[in-house]
Amino acid sequence: DAGVTQSPTHLIKTRGQHVTLRCSPISGHKSVSWYQQVLGQGPQFIFQYYEKEERGRGNFPDRFSARQFPNYSSELNVNALLLGDSALYLCASSLGQGMNTGELFFGEGSRLTVL
Amino acid sequence: GQQLNQSPQSMFIQEGEDVSMNCTSSSIFNTWLWYKQDPGEGPVLLIALYKAGELTSNGRLTAQFGITRKDSFLNISASIPSDVGIYFCAGQPPLLTSGTYKYIFGTGTRLKVLA
């Protein structure tokens, strides 16, 4: 079975541009979460989607947005890129949300560099 | 962003030695997850814990959910060179506290194994 797949794996943007990152969850998983991992730190929560609805948002500016599609895949959009947005963006899927179904399975990530 | 205290920050050990690391917080959690991350890759789930006091093993790895629900511990027995990497804990706060099924990650423990 395929794991969580993310695209693109690497990308370079300049300040002010926007970016769209894509994620396909594990088959049968209905929840997708996005995390930002800056070099040398642990992942930071950005969004959680379950059954195509936003169920949680971390402490990130409105430049960050996301959505989940009927097939449970997801997109993360970041507008007006800043240098500080350079990071590894991780998508994680889970079967559900709560206990015993909320284990996160991560993709390989999308490495974003903003120049 | 919010991160859990994880210690030690890094450790060098000889092949065959046992390793212990922990994750602490001032808040309680409902679920603890432990991950291993290799350079340039996404975190890989090692162990999931759901109940205070729970002790769970996965091969040479053993993790415990602290009885106070504020900490968790990971032990690796008889370390081998492929154990090298960064280990992260992740705690899920109660839904009533966080409002979402997010996870808060630790600062990471960087493990290096000397053959």
Coordinates of C-alpha atoms in Angstrom, one line a residue:
Chain A
D1 CA 0.0 0.0 0.0
A2 CA 1.2 3.5 -0.8
G3 CA 2.0 5.7 2.1
V4 CA 1.4 9.4 2.3
T5 CA 2.6 11.1 -0.9
Q6 CA 3.6 14.7 -1.2
S7 CA 4.5 16.9 -4.1
P8 CA 6.7 18.6 -5.0
T9 CA 9.6 17.3 -3.0
H10 CA 11.7 20.4 -3.4
L11 CA 10.9 23.9 -4.7
I12 CA 12.5 27.3 -4.7
K13 CA 10.5 30.5 -4.6
T14 CA 11.2 34.2 -4.2
R15 CA 9.8 36.5 -1.6
G16 CA 6.2 37.6 -2.4
Q17 CA 5.3 34.6 -4.5
H18 CA 2.8 32.0 -3.5
V19 CA 3.1 28.2 -3.3
T20 CA 0.8 25.2 -3.4
L21 CA 1.8 22.0 -1.8
R22 CA -0.1 18.8 -2.4
C23 CA -0.7 15.7 -0.3
S24 CA -2.4 12.3 -0.9
P25 CA -3.2 10.4 2.4
I26 CA -3.0 6.7 3.0
S27 CA -6.0 5.0 1.4
G28 CA -8.8 4.8 3.9
H29 CA -7.5 7.7 6.0
K30 CA -10.0 10.6 6.3
S31 CA -7.9 13.1 8.2
V32 CA -5.0 15.2 6.9
S33 CA -2.8 17.4 9.0
W34 CA -0.1 19.9 7.9
Y35 CA 3.0 20.6 9.9
Q36 CA 5.9 23.0 9.3
Q37 CA 9.4 21.9 10.4
V38 CA 12.1 24.5 10.5
L39 CA 15.7 23.2 10.4
G40 CA 16.8 22.0 13.8
Q41 CA 13.3 22.0 15.4
G42 CA 10.3 19.7 15.8
P43 CA 7.3 20.0 13.5
Q44 CA 4.8 22.7 14.3
F45 CA 1.0 22.2 13.7
I46 CA -0.5 24.3 10.9
F47 CA -3.9 22.7 10.0
Q48 CA -6.0 19.6 10.5
Y49 CA -8.8 18.5 8.2
Y50 CA -11.2 15.7 8.8
E51 CA -14.0 14.7 6.4
K52 CA -13.2 17.8 4.2
E53 CA -13.7 20.3 7.0
E54 CA -11.1 22.3 8.8
R55 CA -11.0 21.0 12.4
G56 CA -8.0 23.0 13.7
R57 CA -5.6 25.7 12.9
G58 CA -2.2 26.5 14.5
N59 CA -0.7 29.8 15.2
F60 CA 0.1 30.7 11.6
P61 CA -0.9 33.9 9.7
D62 CA -3.8 34.1 7.3
R63 CA -1.3 33.8 4.4
F64 CA -1.5 30.1 5.1
S65 CA -4.6 28.3 3.9
A66 CA -5.5 24.7 3.1
R67 CA -8.4 22.6 1.9
Q68 CA -9.3 18.9 1.7
F69 CA -10.9 17.4 -1.4
P70 CA -13.7 14.8 -1.7
N71 CA -11.0 12.1 -2.3
Y72 CA -9.4 13.2 1.0
S73 CA -6.3 14.7 -0.7
S74 CA -5.2 18.1 0.5
E75 CA -3.5 21.3 -0.6
L76 CA -1.6 23.8 1.5
N77 CA -1.3 27.3 0.1
V78 CA 1.0 30.0 1.3
N79 CA 0.7 33.5 -0.1
A80 CA 3.2 36.4 0.0
L81 CA 6.1 34.2 0.9
L82 CA 8.6 35.4 3.4
L83 CA 12.2 34.2 3.9
G84 CA 11.0 32.7 7.2
D85 CA 8.6 30.4 5.4
S86 CA 11.6 28.3 4.3
A87 CA 11.0 24.9 5.9
L88 CA 10.1 21.3 5.4
Y89 CA 6.3 21.1 5.1
L90 CA 5.0 17.8 6.3
C91 CA 1.7 16.2 5.5
A92 CA 0.3 13.6 7.9
S93 CA -2.7 11.4 7.5
S94 CA -4.6 9.5 10.1
L95 CA -7.5 7.1 10.1
G96 CA -9.6 9.4 12.3
Q97 CA -9.1 12.0 15.0
G98 CA -9.4 10.6 18.5
M99 CA -7.8 7.9 20.5
N100 CA -6.6 4.8 18.7
T101 CA -7.4 6.5 15.3
G102 CA -5.3 9.6 15.6
E103 CA -1.8 8.2 14.9
L104 CA -0.1 10.4 12.4
F105 CA 1.7 8.9 9.4
F106 CA 3.9 11.4 7.7
G107 CA 5.0 11.8 4.1
E108 CA 8.5 12.7 3.0
G109 CA 7.7 16.4 3.0
S110 CA 8.1 19.3 0.6
R111 CA 11.2 21.3 1.1
L112 CA 10.5 24.9 0.4
T113 CA 13.3 27.5 0.0
V114 CA 12.4 31.1 -0.2
L115 CA 15.0 33.5 -1.6
Chain B
G1 CA 6.0 27.9 18.5
Q2 CA 5.0 25.5 21.4
Q3 CA 7.4 22.6 21.8
L4 CA 7.8 19.9 24.5
N5 CA 11.0 19.6 26.5
Q6 CA 13.0 16.6 25.3
S7 CA 16.2 15.4 26.8
P8 CA 18.9 14.8 26.2
Q9 CA 19.3 17.1 23.3
S10 CA 21.9 14.8 21.7
M11 CA 23.9 11.8 22.7
F12 CA 26.8 9.7 21.4
I13 CA 26.8 6.1 22.4
Q14 CA 28.7 2.9 21.6
E15 CA 27.0 0.2 19.6
G16 CA 25.4 -2.3 21.9
E17 CA 24.6 0.2 24.6
D18 CA 21.1 1.0 25.8
V19 CA 19.6 4.5 25.3
S20 CA 17.1 6.4 27.3
M21 CA 15.4 9.7 26.4
N22 CA 12.3 11.5 27.8
C23 CA 9.8 14.2 27.0
T24 CA 8.3 16.4 29.7
S25 CA 5.6 19.0 29.8
S26 CA 3.7 21.1 32.4
S27 CA 0.4 20.1 30.7
I28 CA -1.4 16.7 30.4
F29 CA -1.7 14.7 27.2
N30 CA -4.1 12.1 26.1
T31 CA -1.8 10.4 23.6
W32 CA 1.9 10.2 23.1
L33 CA 3.7 9.2 19.9
W34 CA 7.4 8.6 19.3
Y35 CA 9.0 9.2 15.9
K36 CA 12.4 8.7 14.3
Q37 CA 13.5 11.1 11.5
D38 CA 16.4 10.6 9.2
P39 CA 17.9 13.6 7.3
G40 CA 15.8 14.8 4.4
E41 CA 12.9 12.4 5.3
G42 CA 9.6 12.6 7.1
P43 CA 9.2 11.3 10.6
V44 CA 8.5 7.6 10.9
L45 CA 6.1 6.4 13.7
L46 CA 7.7 4.1 16.2
I47 CA 5.3 3.7 19.1
A48 CA 1.9 5.0 20.1
L49 CA 0.7 5.3 23.8
Y50 CA -2.9 5.9 24.9
K51 CA -3.1 5.3 28.6
A52 CA -1.3 6.7 31.7
G53 CA 1.2 4.1 32.9
E54 CA 1.1 2.2 29.6
L55 CA 4.3 0.4 28.6
T56 CA 4.6 -0.6 24.9
S57 CA 7.4 -2.3 23.0
N58 CA 8.3 -2.4 19.3
G59 CA 11.3 -4.7 18.9
R60 CA 14.2 -3.2 20.7
L61 CA 12.2 0.0 21.5
T62 CA 10.1 0.4 24.6
A63 CA 8.1 3.5 25.5
Q64 CA 6.1 4.5 28.5
F65 CA 3.2 6.9 29.1
G66 CA 4.0 8.7 32.3
I67 CA 1.6 8.2 35.2
T68 CA 1.1 11.9 35.6
R69 CA 0.2 12.2 31.8
K70 CA 2.8 14.9 31.6
D71 CA 5.7 12.9 30.4
S72 CA 6.8 10.0 28.3
F73 CA 10.0 7.9 28.0
L74 CA 11.6 6.0 25.2
N75 CA 14.3 3.3 25.6
I76 CA 16.3 1.6 22.9
S77 CA 18.1 -1.5 23.9
A78 CA 21.3 -2.9 22.3
S79 CA 21.7 0.1 19.9
I80 CA 23.0 -0.5 16.4
P81 CA 24.4 1.9 13.8
S82 CA 21.1 2.3 12.0
D83 CA 19.5 3.7 15.2
V84 CA 21.3 7.0 14.3
G85 CA 18.8 9.8 13.7
I86 CA 16.6 12.3 15.5
Y87 CA 13.9 11.0 17.8
F88 CA 10.8 13.1 18.5
C89 CA 8.1 12.8 21.0
A90 CA 4.6 14.2 20.2
G91 CA 1.8 14.7 22.7
Q92 CA -1.8 15.3 21.9
P93 CA -3.5 17.6 24.5
P94 CA -7.1 17.0 25.5
L95 CA -9.6 18.3 22.9
L96 CA -11.2 20.5 25.5
T97 CA -7.8 22.2 26.1
S98 CA -6.6 22.6 22.5
G99 CA -9.9 22.6 20.6
T100 CA -8.4 20.4 17.9
Y101 CA -6.7 17.0 17.5
K102 CA -3.3 18.5 17.1
Y103 CA 0.0 17.2 18.3
I104 CA 2.8 19.1 20.0
F105 CA 6.2 17.9 19.2
G106 CA 9.3 17.8 21.3
T107 CA 12.6 19.5 20.5
G108 CA 14.2 16.2 19.4
T109 CA 17.0 14.0 20.6
R110 CA 19.8 13.5 18.1
L111 CA 21.3 10.1 18.5
K112 CA 24.7 9.1 17.2
V113 CA 26.0 5.5 17.5
L114 CA 29.6 4.7 17.3
A115 CA 30.5 1.3 15.9

